[in-house]
Amino acid sequence: FIRHVGPYDAVPGALFDELREWAARKHIAGPMVWMGIGHDAPVARPPEQLRFDAALVVSGPFATEGRIGYQMLPAGDFATTTHAGPLDTLPSAYADIFPRVMALPGYQLIGLPSIEIYHAETISLQHRLHHTDICLPVLRRAG
């Protein structure tokens, strides 16, 4: 992954290009599984402090190389929906999904980190149609 700190709507698409070039140098075989990991709630943290990781799924740990790091996401339960459309419309998709997840009987929304799984060979802000799974961690309520 490569970390971006700043507004989520200002994440440069070039981060995914940099990851692709790194993967080619390391001979990481495809198909590539691209992810975005949002670590902070925009309502709780100033935009200039939001943390977003442009990420590529790899087969196992490796030593950090410059800006490229490794992290393991914990297993858990997630509420998931698929968004179809330009990446710049993801904020409205989040606005739609949060109330639906909060209303799920038997579950409590944890909300972070939010995970986006991009169903594309390459990530480009210019593409007008992306299929993106939005995954929000939830906790099963006892009872």
mmCIF file of N, CA and C in Angstrom:
data_model
loop_
_atom_site.group_PDB
_atom_site.id
_atom_site.type_symbol
_atom_site.label_atom_id
_atom_site.label_comp_id
_atom_site.label_asym_id
_atom_site.label_seq_id
_atom_site.Cartn_x
_atom_site.Cartn_y
_atom_site.Cartn_z
ATOM 1 N N PHE A 1 0.837 -1.186 0.000
ATOM 2 C CA PHE A 1 0.000 0.000 0.000
ATOM 3 C C PHE A 1 0.875 1.241 0.000
ATOM 4 N N ILE A 2 0.286 2.327 -0.452
ATOM 5 C CA ILE A 2 0.911 3.641 -0.348
ATOM 6 C C ILE A 2 -0.093 4.544 0.348
ATOM 7 N N ARG A 3 0.349 5.207 1.381
ATOM 8 C CA ARG A 3 -0.540 6.063 2.174
ATOM 9 C C ARG A 3 -0.638 7.463 1.587
ATOM 10 N N HIS A 4 -1.869 7.943 1.546
ATOM 11 C CA HIS A 4 -2.168 9.343 1.219
ATOM 12 C C HIS A 4 -2.727 9.970 2.486
ATOM 13 N N VAL A 5 -2.242 11.141 2.860
ATOM 14 C CA VAL A 5 -2.801 11.891 3.989
ATOM 15 C C VAL A 5 -3.364 13.187 3.412
ATOM 16 N N GLY A 6 -4.645 13.370 3.609
ATOM 17 C CA GLY A 6 -5.333 14.540 3.079
ATOM 18 C C GLY A 6 -6.753 14.162 2.716
ATOM 19 N N PRO A 7 -7.467 15.068 2.092
ATOM 20 C CA PRO A 7 -8.873 14.799 1.753
ATOM 21 C C PRO A 7 -9.014 13.542 0.901
ATOM 22 N N TYR A 8 -10.050 12.778 1.185
ATOM 23 C CA TYR A 8 -10.281 11.564 0.406
ATOM 24 C C TYR A 8 -10.525 11.888 -1.066
ATOM 25 N N ASP A 9 -11.160 13.013 -1.347
ATOM 26 C CA ASP A 9 -11.437 13.344 -2.747
ATOM 27 C C ASP A 9 -10.203 13.871 -3.479
ATOM 28 N N ALA A 10 -9.066 13.938 -2.797
ATOM 29 C CA ALA A 10 -7.819 14.392 -3.426
ATOM 30 C C ALA A 10 -6.788 13.268 -3.532
ATOM 31 N N VAL A 11 -7.218 12.010 -3.363
ATOM 32 C CA VAL A 11 -6.285 10.885 -3.500
ATOM 33 C C VAL A 11 -5.834 10.820 -4.962
ATOM 34 N N PRO A 12 -4.534 10.910 -5.219
ATOM 35 C CA PRO A 12 -4.073 10.871 -6.607
ATOM 36 C C PRO A 12 -4.142 9.461 -7.189
ATOM 37 N N GLY A 13 -4.709 9.351 -8.368
ATOM 38 C CA GLY A 13 -4.748 8.065 -9.052
ATOM 39 C C GLY A 13 -3.360 7.523 -9.338
ATOM 40 N N ALA A 14 -2.359 8.404 -9.360
ATOM 41 C CA ALA A 14 -0.979 7.979 -9.626
ATOM 42 C C ALA A 14 -0.458 7.014 -8.567
ATOM 43 N N LEU A 15 -1.062 6.994 -7.382
ATOM 44 C CA LEU A 15 -0.619 6.030 -6.360
ATOM 45 C C LEU A 15 -0.810 4.600 -6.855
ATOM 46 N N PHE A 16 -1.924 4.348 -7.542
ATOM 47 C CA PHE A 16 -2.180 3.009 -8.071
ATOM 48 C C PHE A 16 -1.220 2.690 -9.214
ATOM 49 N N ASP A 17 -0.863 3.708 -10.010
ATOM 50 C CA ASP A 17 0.138 3.500 -11.067
ATOM 51 C C ASP A 17 1.485 3.123 -10.454
ATOM 52 N N GLU A 18 1.848 3.791 -9.370
ATOM 53 C CA GLU A 18 3.110 3.489 -8.686
ATOM 54 C C GLU A 18 3.103 2.063 -8.138
ATOM 55 N N LEU A 19 1.970 1.636 -7.593
ATOM 56 C CA LEU A 19 1.859 0.255 -7.106
ATOM 57 C C LEU A 19 1.971 -0.744 -8.252
ATOM 58 N N ARG A 20 1.348 -0.425 -9.381
ATOM 59 C CA ARG A 20 1.415 -1.316 -10.544
ATOM 60 C C ARG A 20 2.869 -1.459 -11.008
ATOM 61 N N GLU A 21 3.602 -0.358 -11.069
ATOM 62 C CA GLU A 21 5.005 -0.406 -11.487
ATOM 63 C C GLU A 21 5.835 -1.217 -10.497
ATOM 64 N N TRP A 22 5.575 -1.051 -9.201
ATOM 65 C CA TRP A 22 6.279 -1.836 -8.184
ATOM 66 C C TRP A 22 5.991 -3.320 -8.367
ATOM 67 N N ALA A 23 4.710 -3.656 -8.588
ATOM 68 C CA ALA A 23 4.324 -5.062 -8.767
ATOM 69 C C ALA A 23 5.009 -5.666 -9.992
ATOM 70 N N ALA A 24 5.139 -4.889 -11.050
ATOM 71 C CA ALA A 24 5.823 -5.383 -12.256
ATOM 72 C C ALA A 24 7.303 -5.652 -11.958
ATOM 73 N N ARG A 25 7.946 -4.742 -11.214
ATOM 74 C CA ARG A 25 9.362 -4.944 -10.859
ATOM 75 C C ARG A 25 9.545 -6.180 -9.975
ATOM 76 N N LYS A 26 8.545 -6.468 -9.142
ATOM 77 C CA LYS A 26 8.620 -7.610 -8.220
ATOM 78 C C LYS A 26 8.058 -8.889 -8.839
ATOM 79 N N HIS A 27 7.623 -8.809 -10.081
ATOM 80 C CA HIS A 27 7.078 -9.966 -10.806
ATOM 81 C C HIS A 27 5.866 -10.563 -10.084
ATOM 82 N N ILE A 28 5.028 -9.688 -9.566
ATOM 83 C CA ILE A 28 3.795 -10.142 -8.925
ATOM 84 C C ILE A 28 2.786 -10.428 -10.023
ATOM 85 N N ALA A 29 2.320 -11.662 -10.050
ATOM 86 C CA ALA A 29 1.415 -12.093 -11.109
ATOM 87 C C ALA A 29 0.000 -11.577 -10.867
ATOM 88 N N GLY A 30 -0.713 -11.348 -11.944
ATOM 89 C CA GLY A 30 -2.111 -10.917 -11.867
ATOM 90 C C GLY A 30 -3.015 -12.110 -11.727
ATOM 91 N N PRO A 31 -4.293 -11.919 -11.727
ATOM 92 C CA PRO A 31 -4.930 -10.606 -11.854
ATOM 93 C C PRO A 31 -4.758 -9.786 -10.569
ATOM 94 N N MET A 32 -4.649 -8.506 -10.749
ATOM 95 C CA MET A 32 -4.458 -7.597 -9.623
ATOM 96 C C MET A 32 -5.788 -7.361 -8.897
ATOM 97 N N VAL A 33 -5.733 -7.347 -7.568
ATOM 98 C CA VAL A 33 -6.899 -6.992 -6.751
ATOM 99 C C VAL A 33 -6.552 -5.673 -6.064
ATOM 100 N N TRP A 34 -7.225 -4.608 -6.498
ATOM 101 C CA TRP A 34 -6.960 -3.259 -6.001
ATOM 102 C C TRP A 34 -7.926 -2.915 -4.894
ATOM 103 N N MET A 35 -7.401 -2.227 -3.886
ATOM 104 C CA MET A 35 -8.232 -1.823 -2.748
ATOM 105 C C MET A 35 -7.914 -0.391 -2.344
ATOM 106 N N GLY A 36 -8.868 0.235 -1.707
ATOM 107 C CA GLY A 36 -8.665 1.507 -1.038
ATOM 108 C C GLY A 36 -9.095 1.325 0.406
ATOM 109 N N ILE A 37 -8.312 1.821 1.334
ATOM 110 C CA ILE A 37 -8.600 1.634 2.759
ATOM 111 C C ILE A 37 -8.672 3.003 3.406
ATOM 112 N N GLY A 38 -9.860 3.368 3.871
ATOM 113 C CA GLY A 38 -10.055 4.637 4.565
ATOM 114 C C GLY A 38 -10.001 4.403 6.064
ATOM 115 N N HIS A 39 -9.074 5.056 6.728
ATOM 116 C CA HIS A 39 -8.868 4.817 8.155
ATOM 117 C C HIS A 39 -9.604 5.794 9.064
ATOM 118 N N ASP A 40 -10.132 6.872 8.513
ATOM 119 C CA ASP A 40 -10.701 7.922 9.362
ATOM 120 C C ASP A 40 -12.081 8.345 8.869
ATOM 121 N N ALA A 41 -12.922 8.752 9.807
ATOM 122 C CA ALA A 41 -14.249 9.277 9.476
ATOM 123 C C ALA A 41 -14.127 10.760 9.146
ATOM 124 N N PRO A 42 -14.572 11.166 7.964
ATOM 125 C CA PRO A 42 -14.452 12.578 7.581
ATOM 126 C C PRO A 42 -15.170 13.536 8.522
ATOM 127 N N VAL A 43 -16.169 13.057 9.257
ATOM 128 C CA VAL A 43 -16.879 13.937 10.189
ATOM 129 C C VAL A 43 -16.129 14.084 11.511
ATOM 130 N N ALA A 44 -15.139 13.226 11.754
ATOM 131 C CA ALA A 44 -14.438 13.234 13.038
ATOM 132 C C ALA A 44 -13.012 13.762 12.961
ATOM 133 N N ARG A 45 -12.496 13.956 11.770
ATOM 134 C CA ARG A 45 -11.101 14.364 11.606
ATOM 135 C C ARG A 45 -11.030 15.412 10.498
ATOM 136 N N PRO A 46 -10.181 16.420 10.659
ATOM 137 C CA PRO A 46 -10.034 17.438 9.609
ATOM 138 C C PRO A 46 -9.591 16.798 8.289
ATOM 139 N N PRO A 47 -10.048 17.330 7.158
ATOM 140 C CA PRO A 47 -9.706 16.735 5.853
ATOM 141 C C PRO A 47 -8.212 16.552 5.633
ATOM 142 N N GLU A 48 -7.406 17.476 6.122
ATOM 143 C CA GLU A 48 -5.958 17.374 5.879
ATOM 144 C C GLU A 48 -5.300 16.263 6.695
ATOM 145 N N GLN A 49 -6.051 15.625 7.609
ATOM 146 C CA GLN A 49 -5.499 14.545 8.429
ATOM 147 C C GLN A 49 -6.070 13.168 8.073
ATOM 148 N N LEU A 50 -6.943 13.090 7.085
ATOM 149 C CA LEU A 50 -7.540 11.807 6.705
ATOM 150 C C LEU A 50 -6.482 10.895 6.100
ATOM 151 N N ARG A 51 -6.521 9.613 6.491
ATOM 152 C CA ARG A 51 -5.551 8.628 6.001
ATOM 153 C C ARG A 51 -6.246 7.640 5.067
ATOM 154 N N PHE A 52 -5.679 7.491 3.876
ATOM 155 C CA PHE A 52 -6.206 6.565 2.869
ATOM 156 C C PHE A 52 -5.044 5.774 2.297
ATOM 157 N N ASP A 53 -5.212 4.460 2.223
ATOM 158 C CA ASP A 53 -4.176 3.609 1.650
ATOM 159 C C ASP A 53 -4.633 3.077 0.299
ATOM 160 N N ALA A 54 -3.904 3.422 -0.753
ATOM 161 C CA ALA A 54 -4.080 2.788 -2.054
ATOM 162 C C ALA A 54 -3.358 1.457 -1.932
ATOM 163 N N ALA A 55 -4.059 0.360 -2.212
ATOM 164 C CA ALA A 55 -3.496 -0.948 -1.877
ATOM 165 C C ALA A 55 -3.677 -1.962 -2.996
ATOM 166 N N LEU A 56 -2.791 -2.937 -2.968
ATOM 167 C CA LEU A 56 -2.791 -4.066 -3.882
ATOM 168 C C LEU A 56 -2.659 -5.325 -3.032
ATOM 169 N N VAL A 57 -3.524 -6.295 -3.254
ATOM 170 C CA VAL A 57 -3.455 -7.542 -2.491
ATOM 171 C C VAL A 57 -2.234 -8.327 -2.948
ATOM 172 N N VAL A 58 -1.426 -8.787 -1.980
ATOM 173 C CA VAL A 58 -0.241 -9.600 -2.258
ATOM 174 C C VAL A 58 -0.350 -10.909 -1.486
ATOM 175 N N SER A 59 0.501 -11.866 -1.831
ATOM 176 C CA SER A 59 0.386 -13.206 -1.254
ATOM 177 C C SER A 59 0.932 -13.328 0.166
ATOM 178 N N GLY A 60 1.739 -12.363 0.621
ATOM 179 C CA GLY A 60 2.295 -12.468 1.957
ATOM 180 C C GLY A 60 3.121 -11.256 2.317
ATOM 181 N N PRO A 61 3.622 -11.227 3.553
ATOM 182 C CA PRO A 61 4.390 -10.071 4.030
ATOM 183 C C PRO A 61 5.690 -9.874 3.261
ATOM 184 N N PHE A 62 6.146 -8.636 3.268
ATOM 185 C CA PHE A 62 7.433 -8.285 2.688
ATOM 186 C C PHE A 62 7.958 -7.065 3.428
ATOM 187 N N ALA A 63 9.243 -6.792 3.276
ATOM 188 C CA ALA A 63 9.850 -5.627 3.923
ATOM 189 C C ALA A 63 9.398 -4.352 3.205
ATOM 190 N N THR A 64 9.154 -3.316 3.989
ATOM 191 C CA THR A 64 8.773 -2.020 3.440
ATOM 192 C C THR A 64 9.846 -1.530 2.480
ATOM 193 N N GLU A 65 9.408 -0.948 1.357
ATOM 194 C CA GLU A 65 10.341 -0.447 0.345
ATOM 195 C C GLU A 65 9.952 0.981 -0.002
ATOM 196 N N GLY A 66 10.671 1.959 0.529
ATOM 197 C CA GLY A 66 10.352 3.358 0.251
ATOM 198 C C GLY A 66 8.951 3.700 0.730
ATOM 199 N N ARG A 67 8.117 4.167 -0.180
ATOM 200 C CA ARG A 67 6.742 4.541 0.184
ATOM 201 C C ARG A 67 5.802 3.339 0.234
ATOM 202 N N ILE A 68 6.246 2.182 -0.207
ATOM 203 C CA ILE A 68 5.375 1.020 -0.290
ATOM 204 C C ILE A 68 5.517 0.190 0.973
ATOM 205 N N GLY A 69 4.385 -0.010 1.653
ATOM 206 C CA GLY A 69 4.371 -0.754 2.903
ATOM 207 C C GLY A 69 3.472 -1.970 2.807
ATOM 208 N N TYR A 70 3.483 -2.739 3.873
ATOM 209 C CA TYR A 70 2.669 -3.946 3.966
ATOM 210 C C TYR A 70 1.797 -3.847 5.205
ATOM 211 N N GLN A 71 0.554 -4.282 5.084
ATOM 212 C CA GLN A 71 -0.328 -4.387 6.246
ATOM 213 C C GLN A 71 -1.263 -5.566 6.048
ATOM 214 N N MET A 72 -1.667 -6.157 7.154
ATOM 215 C CA MET A 72 -2.622 -7.261 7.131
ATOM 216 C C MET A 72 -3.926 -6.733 7.709
ATOM 217 N N LEU A 73 -4.995 -6.860 6.958
ATOM 218 C CA LEU A 73 -6.298 -6.434 7.453
ATOM 219 C C LEU A 73 -6.897 -7.557 8.285
ATOM 220 N N PRO A 74 -7.476 -7.230 9.438
ATOM 221 C CA PRO A 74 -8.049 -8.277 10.281
ATOM 222 C C PRO A 74 -9.326 -8.843 9.666
ATOM 223 N N ALA A 75 -9.558 -10.110 9.926
ATOM 224 C CA ALA A 75 -10.803 -10.745 9.489
ATOM 225 C C ALA A 75 -11.957 -10.192 10.307
ATOM 226 N N GLY A 76 -13.135 -10.304 9.780
ATOM 227 C CA GLY A 76 -14.308 -9.852 10.509
ATOM 228 C C GLY A 76 -15.529 -9.849 9.620
ATOM 229 N N ASP A 77 -16.623 -9.379 10.176
ATOM 230 C CA ASP A 77 -17.871 -9.270 9.438
ATOM 231 C C ASP A 77 -17.961 -7.888 8.801
ATOM 232 N N PHE A 78 -18.463 -7.844 7.579
ATOM 233 C CA PHE A 78 -18.583 -6.590 6.848
ATOM 234 C C PHE A 78 -19.953 -6.497 6.203
ATOM 235 N N ALA A 79 -20.520 -5.309 6.233
ATOM 236 C CA ALA A 79 -21.685 -5.006 5.408
ATOM 237 C C ALA A 79 -21.117 -4.525 4.083
ATOM 238 N N THR A 80 -21.615 -5.080 2.987
ATOM 239 C CA THR A 80 -21.032 -4.794 1.681
ATOM 240 C C THR A 80 -22.116 -4.399 0.689
ATOM 241 N N THR A 81 -21.800 -3.424 -0.118
ATOM 242 C CA THR A 81 -22.657 -3.042 -1.234
ATOM 243 C C THR A 81 -21.757 -2.735 -2.416
ATOM 244 N N THR A 82 -22.307 -2.822 -3.615
ATOM 245 C CA THR A 82 -21.537 -2.515 -4.813
ATOM 246 C C THR A 82 -22.019 -1.197 -5.395
ATOM 247 N N HIS A 83 -21.063 -0.331 -5.659
ATOM 248 C CA HIS A 83 -21.333 0.958 -6.283
ATOM 249 C C HIS A 83 -20.895 0.864 -7.741
ATOM 250 N N ALA A 84 -21.753 1.315 -8.653
ATOM 251 C CA ALA A 84 -21.398 1.378 -10.067
ATOM 252 C C ALA A 84 -21.457 2.840 -10.485
ATOM 253 N N GLY A 85 -20.324 3.352 -10.932
ATOM 254 C CA GLY A 85 -20.283 4.741 -11.358
ATOM 255 C C GLY A 85 -18.886 5.300 -11.204
ATOM 256 N N PRO A 86 -18.735 6.589 -11.484
ATOM 257 C CA PRO A 86 -17.419 7.213 -11.347
ATOM 258 C C PRO A 86 -16.956 7.216 -9.888
ATOM 259 N N LEU A 87 -15.642 7.166 -9.706
ATOM 260 C CA LEU A 87 -15.095 7.162 -8.353
ATOM 261 C C LEU A 87 -15.464 8.426 -7.579
ATOM 262 N N ASP A 88 -15.661 9.540 -8.286
ATOM 263 C CA ASP A 88 -15.993 10.773 -7.568
ATOM 264 C C ASP A 88 -17.421 10.786 -7.022
ATOM 265 N N THR A 89 -18.205 9.741 -7.322
ATOM 266 C CA THR A 89 -19.547 9.638 -6.735
ATOM 267 C C THR A 89 -19.579 8.687 -5.534
ATOM 268 N N LEU A 90 -18.424 8.159 -5.129
ATOM 269 C CA LEU A 90 -18.380 7.281 -3.954
ATOM 270 C C LEU A 90 -18.883 7.957 -2.673
ATOM 271 N N PRO A 91 -18.603 9.246 -2.432
ATOM 272 C CA PRO A 91 -19.126 9.855 -1.208
ATOM 273 C C PRO A 91 -20.652 9.763 -1.084
ATOM 274 N N SER A 92 -21.374 9.908 -2.175
ATOM 275 C CA SER A 92 -22.831 9.785 -2.086
ATOM 276 C C SER A 92 -23.242 8.337 -1.825
ATOM 277 N N ALA A 93 -22.447 7.383 -2.317
ATOM 278 C CA ALA A 93 -22.732 5.977 -2.025
ATOM 279 C C ALA A 93 -22.561 5.698 -0.535
ATOM 280 N N TYR A 94 -21.528 6.280 0.073
ATOM 281 C CA TYR A 94 -21.332 6.124 1.518
ATOM 282 C C TYR A 94 -22.503 6.744 2.285
ATOM 283 N N ALA A 95 -22.970 7.886 1.835
ATOM 284 C CA ALA A 95 -24.106 8.536 2.503
ATOM 285 C C ALA A 95 -25.345 7.657 2.439
ATOM 286 N N ASP A 96 -25.486 6.879 1.372
ATOM 287 C CA ASP A 96 -26.625 5.968 1.256
ATOM 288 C C ASP A 96 -26.459 4.715 2.101
ATOM 289 N N ILE A 97 -25.249 4.176 2.148
ATOM 290 C CA ILE A 97 -25.052 2.890 2.818
ATOM 291 C C ILE A 97 -25.050 3.008 4.347
ATOM 292 N N PHE A 98 -24.512 4.091 4.893
ATOM 293 C CA PHE A 98 -24.421 4.198 6.356
ATOM 294 C C PHE A 98 -25.773 4.030 7.044
ATOM 295 N N PRO A 99 -26.826 4.737 6.651
ATOM 296 C CA PRO A 99 -28.109 4.541 7.342
ATOM 297 C C PRO A 99 -28.656 3.123 7.170
ATOM 298 N N ARG A 100 -28.434 2.518 6.004
ATOM 299 C CA ARG A 100 -28.921 1.146 5.807
ATOM 300 C C ARG A 100 -28.198 0.167 6.719
ATOM 301 N N VAL A 101 -26.888 0.340 6.879
ATOM 302 C CA VAL A 101 -26.128 -0.568 7.745
ATOM 303 C C VAL A 101 -26.521 -0.343 9.203
ATOM 304 N N MET A 102 -26.711 0.906 9.581
ATOM 305 C CA MET A 102 -27.093 1.183 10.968
ATOM 306 C C MET A 102 -28.454 0.578 11.306
ATOM 307 N N ALA A 103 -29.299 0.355 10.306
ATOM 308 C CA ALA A 103 -30.625 -0.220 10.533
ATOM 309 C C ALA A 103 -30.636 -1.747 10.456
ATOM 310 N N LEU A 104 -29.503 -2.376 10.153
ATOM 311 C CA LEU A 104 -29.477 -3.841 10.071
ATOM 312 C C LEU A 104 -29.750 -4.451 11.438
ATOM 313 N N PRO A 105 -30.786 -5.262 11.545
ATOM 314 C CA PRO A 105 -31.057 -5.891 12.837
ATOM 315 C C PRO A 105 -29.952 -6.877 13.212
ATOM 316 N N GLY A 106 -29.536 -6.832 14.456
ATOM 317 C CA GLY A 106 -28.533 -7.759 14.957
ATOM 318 C C GLY A 106 -27.097 -7.343 14.712
ATOM 319 N N TYR A 107 -26.882 -6.156 14.133
ATOM 320 C CA TYR A 107 -25.528 -5.702 13.845
ATOM 321 C C TYR A 107 -25.317 -4.273 14.317
ATOM 322 N N GLN A 108 -24.089 -3.993 14.669
ATOM 323 C CA GLN A 108 -23.677 -2.633 15.036
ATOM 324 C C GLN A 108 -22.593 -2.210 14.050
ATOM 325 N N LEU A 109 -22.742 -1.024 13.483
ATOM 326 C CA LEU A 109 -21.761 -0.505 12.544
ATOM 327 C C LEU A 109 -20.509 -0.073 13.297
ATOM 328 N N ILE A 110 -19.370 -0.615 12.909
ATOM 329 C CA ILE A 110 -18.086 -0.148 13.427
ATOM 330 C C ILE A 110 -17.593 0.962 12.504
ATOM 331 N N GLY A 111 -17.655 0.712 11.198
ATOM 332 C CA GLY A 111 -17.415 1.742 10.196
ATOM 333 C C GLY A 111 -15.998 1.935 9.725
ATOM 334 N N LEU A 112 -15.013 1.584 10.526
ATOM 335 C CA LEU A 112 -13.620 1.813 10.122
ATOM 336 C C LEU A 112 -12.769 0.591 10.417
ATOM 337 N N PRO A 113 -11.809 0.305 9.574
ATOM 338 C CA PRO A 113 -11.555 1.019 8.334
ATOM 339 C C PRO A 113 -12.604 0.653 7.288
ATOM 340 N N SER A 114 -12.942 1.609 6.448
ATOM 341 C CA SER A 114 -13.802 1.300 5.314
ATOM 342 C C SER A 114 -12.886 0.774 4.206
ATOM 343 N N ILE A 115 -13.366 -0.232 3.519
ATOM 344 C CA ILE A 115 -12.555 -0.878 2.490
ATOM 345 C C ILE A 115 -13.308 -0.810 1.171
ATOM 346 N N GLU A 116 -12.599 -0.398 0.155
ATOM 347 C CA GLU A 116 -13.136 -0.382 -1.192
ATOM 348 C C GLU A 116 -12.356 -1.400 -2.009
ATOM 349 N N ILE A 117 -13.076 -2.248 -2.720
ATOM 350 C CA ILE A 117 -12.448 -3.221 -3.618
ATOM 351 C C ILE A 117 -12.862 -2.826 -5.026
ATOM 352 N N TYR A 118 -11.869 -2.521 -5.844
ATOM 353 C CA TYR A 118 -12.120 -2.017 -7.189
ATOM 354 C C TYR A 118 -12.057 -3.170 -8.183
ATOM 355 N N HIS A 119 -13.123 -3.370 -8.923
ATOM 356 C CA HIS A 119 -13.176 -4.442 -9.921
ATOM 357 C C HIS A 119 -12.724 -3.882 -11.266
ATOM 358 N N ALA A 120 -11.422 -3.718 -11.415
ATOM 359 C CA ALA A 120 -10.844 -3.149 -12.633
ATOM 360 C C ALA A 120 -9.397 -3.595 -12.743
ATOM 361 N N GLU A 121 -8.909 -3.662 -13.963
ATOM 362 C CA GLU A 121 -7.502 -3.975 -14.186
ATOM 363 C C GLU A 121 -6.609 -2.814 -13.785
ATOM 364 N N THR A 122 -7.097 -1.600 -14.026
ATOM 365 C CA THR A 122 -6.368 -0.397 -13.645
ATOM 366 C C THR A 122 -7.347 0.571 -12.989
ATOM 367 N N ILE A 123 -6.829 1.411 -12.127
ATOM 368 C CA ILE A 123 -7.647 2.414 -11.464
ATOM 369 C C ILE A 123 -7.372 3.744 -12.142
ATOM 370 N N SER A 124 -8.416 4.335 -12.695
ATOM 371 C CA SER A 124 -8.264 5.608 -13.379
ATOM 372 C C SER A 124 -9.426 6.519 -13.013
ATOM 373 N N LEU A 125 -9.101 7.717 -12.580
ATOM 374 C CA LEU A 125 -10.138 8.678 -12.233
ATOM 375 C C LEU A 125 -10.899 9.133 -13.478
ATOM 376 N N GLN A 126 -10.341 8.916 -14.660
ATOM 377 C CA GLN A 126 -10.997 9.328 -15.891
ATOM 378 C C GLN A 126 -12.089 8.346 -16.323
ATOM 379 N N HIS A 127 -12.007 7.089 -15.883
ATOM 380 C CA HIS A 127 -13.046 6.124 -16.243
ATOM 381 C C HIS A 127 -14.359 6.540 -15.595
ATOM 382 N N ARG A 128 -15.411 6.528 -16.356
ATOM 383 C CA ARG A 128 -16.704 6.975 -15.841
ATOM 384 C C ARG A 128 -17.511 5.830 -15.228
ATOM 385 N N LEU A 129 -17.102 4.587 -15.482
ATOM 386 C CA LEU A 129 -17.848 3.472 -14.907
ATOM 387 C C LEU A 129 -16.885 2.543 -14.190
ATOM 388 N N HIS A 130 -16.984 2.527 -12.887
ATOM 389 C CA HIS A 130 -16.234 1.608 -12.033
ATOM 390 C C HIS A 130 -17.237 0.770 -11.260
ATOM 391 N N HIS A 131 -16.855 -0.455 -10.968
ATOM 392 C CA HIS A 131 -17.624 -1.280 -10.037
ATOM 393 C C HIS A 131 -16.761 -1.408 -8.786
ATOM 394 N N THR A 132 -17.281 -0.890 -7.685
ATOM 395 C CA THR A 132 -16.515 -0.822 -6.444
ATOM 396 C C THR A 132 -17.346 -1.425 -5.325
ATOM 397 N N ASP A 133 -16.803 -2.433 -4.643
ATOM 398 C CA ASP A 133 -17.449 -2.950 -3.446
ATOM 399 C C ASP A 133 -17.043 -2.066 -2.276
ATOM 400 N N ILE A 134 -18.026 -1.585 -1.547
ATOM 401 C CA ILE A 134 -17.785 -0.817 -0.326
ATOM 402 C C ILE A 134 -18.054 -1.764 0.836
ATOM 403 N N CYS A 135 -17.054 -1.960 1.684
ATOM 404 C CA CYS A 135 -17.145 -2.906 2.798
ATOM 405 C C CYS A 135 -16.948 -2.144 4.105
ATOM 406 N N LEU A 136 -17.963 -2.206 4.948
ATOM 407 C CA LEU A 136 -17.907 -1.529 6.247
ATOM 408 C C LEU A 136 -17.934 -2.563 7.358
ATOM 409 N N PRO A 137 -16.974 -2.521 8.279
ATOM 410 C CA PRO A 137 -16.958 -3.511 9.356
ATOM 411 C C PRO A 137 -18.154 -3.328 10.289
ATOM 412 N N VAL A 138 -18.711 -4.478 10.667
ATOM 413 C CA VAL A 138 -19.836 -4.515 11.603
ATOM 414 C C VAL A 138 -19.544 -5.510 12.707
ATOM 415 N N LEU A 139 -20.277 -5.385 13.775
ATOM 416 C CA LEU A 139 -20.144 -6.287 14.920
ATOM 417 C C LEU A 139 -21.512 -6.912 15.163
ATOM 418 N N ARG A 140 -21.540 -8.239 15.284
ATOM 419 C CA ARG A 140 -22.811 -8.911 15.602
ATOM 420 C C ARG A 140 -23.166 -8.613 17.052
ATOM 421 N N ARG A 141 -24.390 -8.207 17.255
ATOM 422 C CA ARG A 141 -24.873 -7.950 18.616
ATOM 423 C C ARG A 141 -25.239 -9.266 19.280
ATOM 424 N N ALA A 142 -24.968 -9.340 20.554
ATOM 425 C CA ALA A 142 -25.336 -10.547 21.315
ATOM 426 C C ALA A 142 -26.853 -10.575 21.480
ATOM 427 N N GLY A 143 -27.379 -11.759 21.471
ATOM 428 C CA GLY A 143 -28.755 -11.836 21.849
ATOM 429 C C GLY A 143 -29.683 -12.352 20.889
#
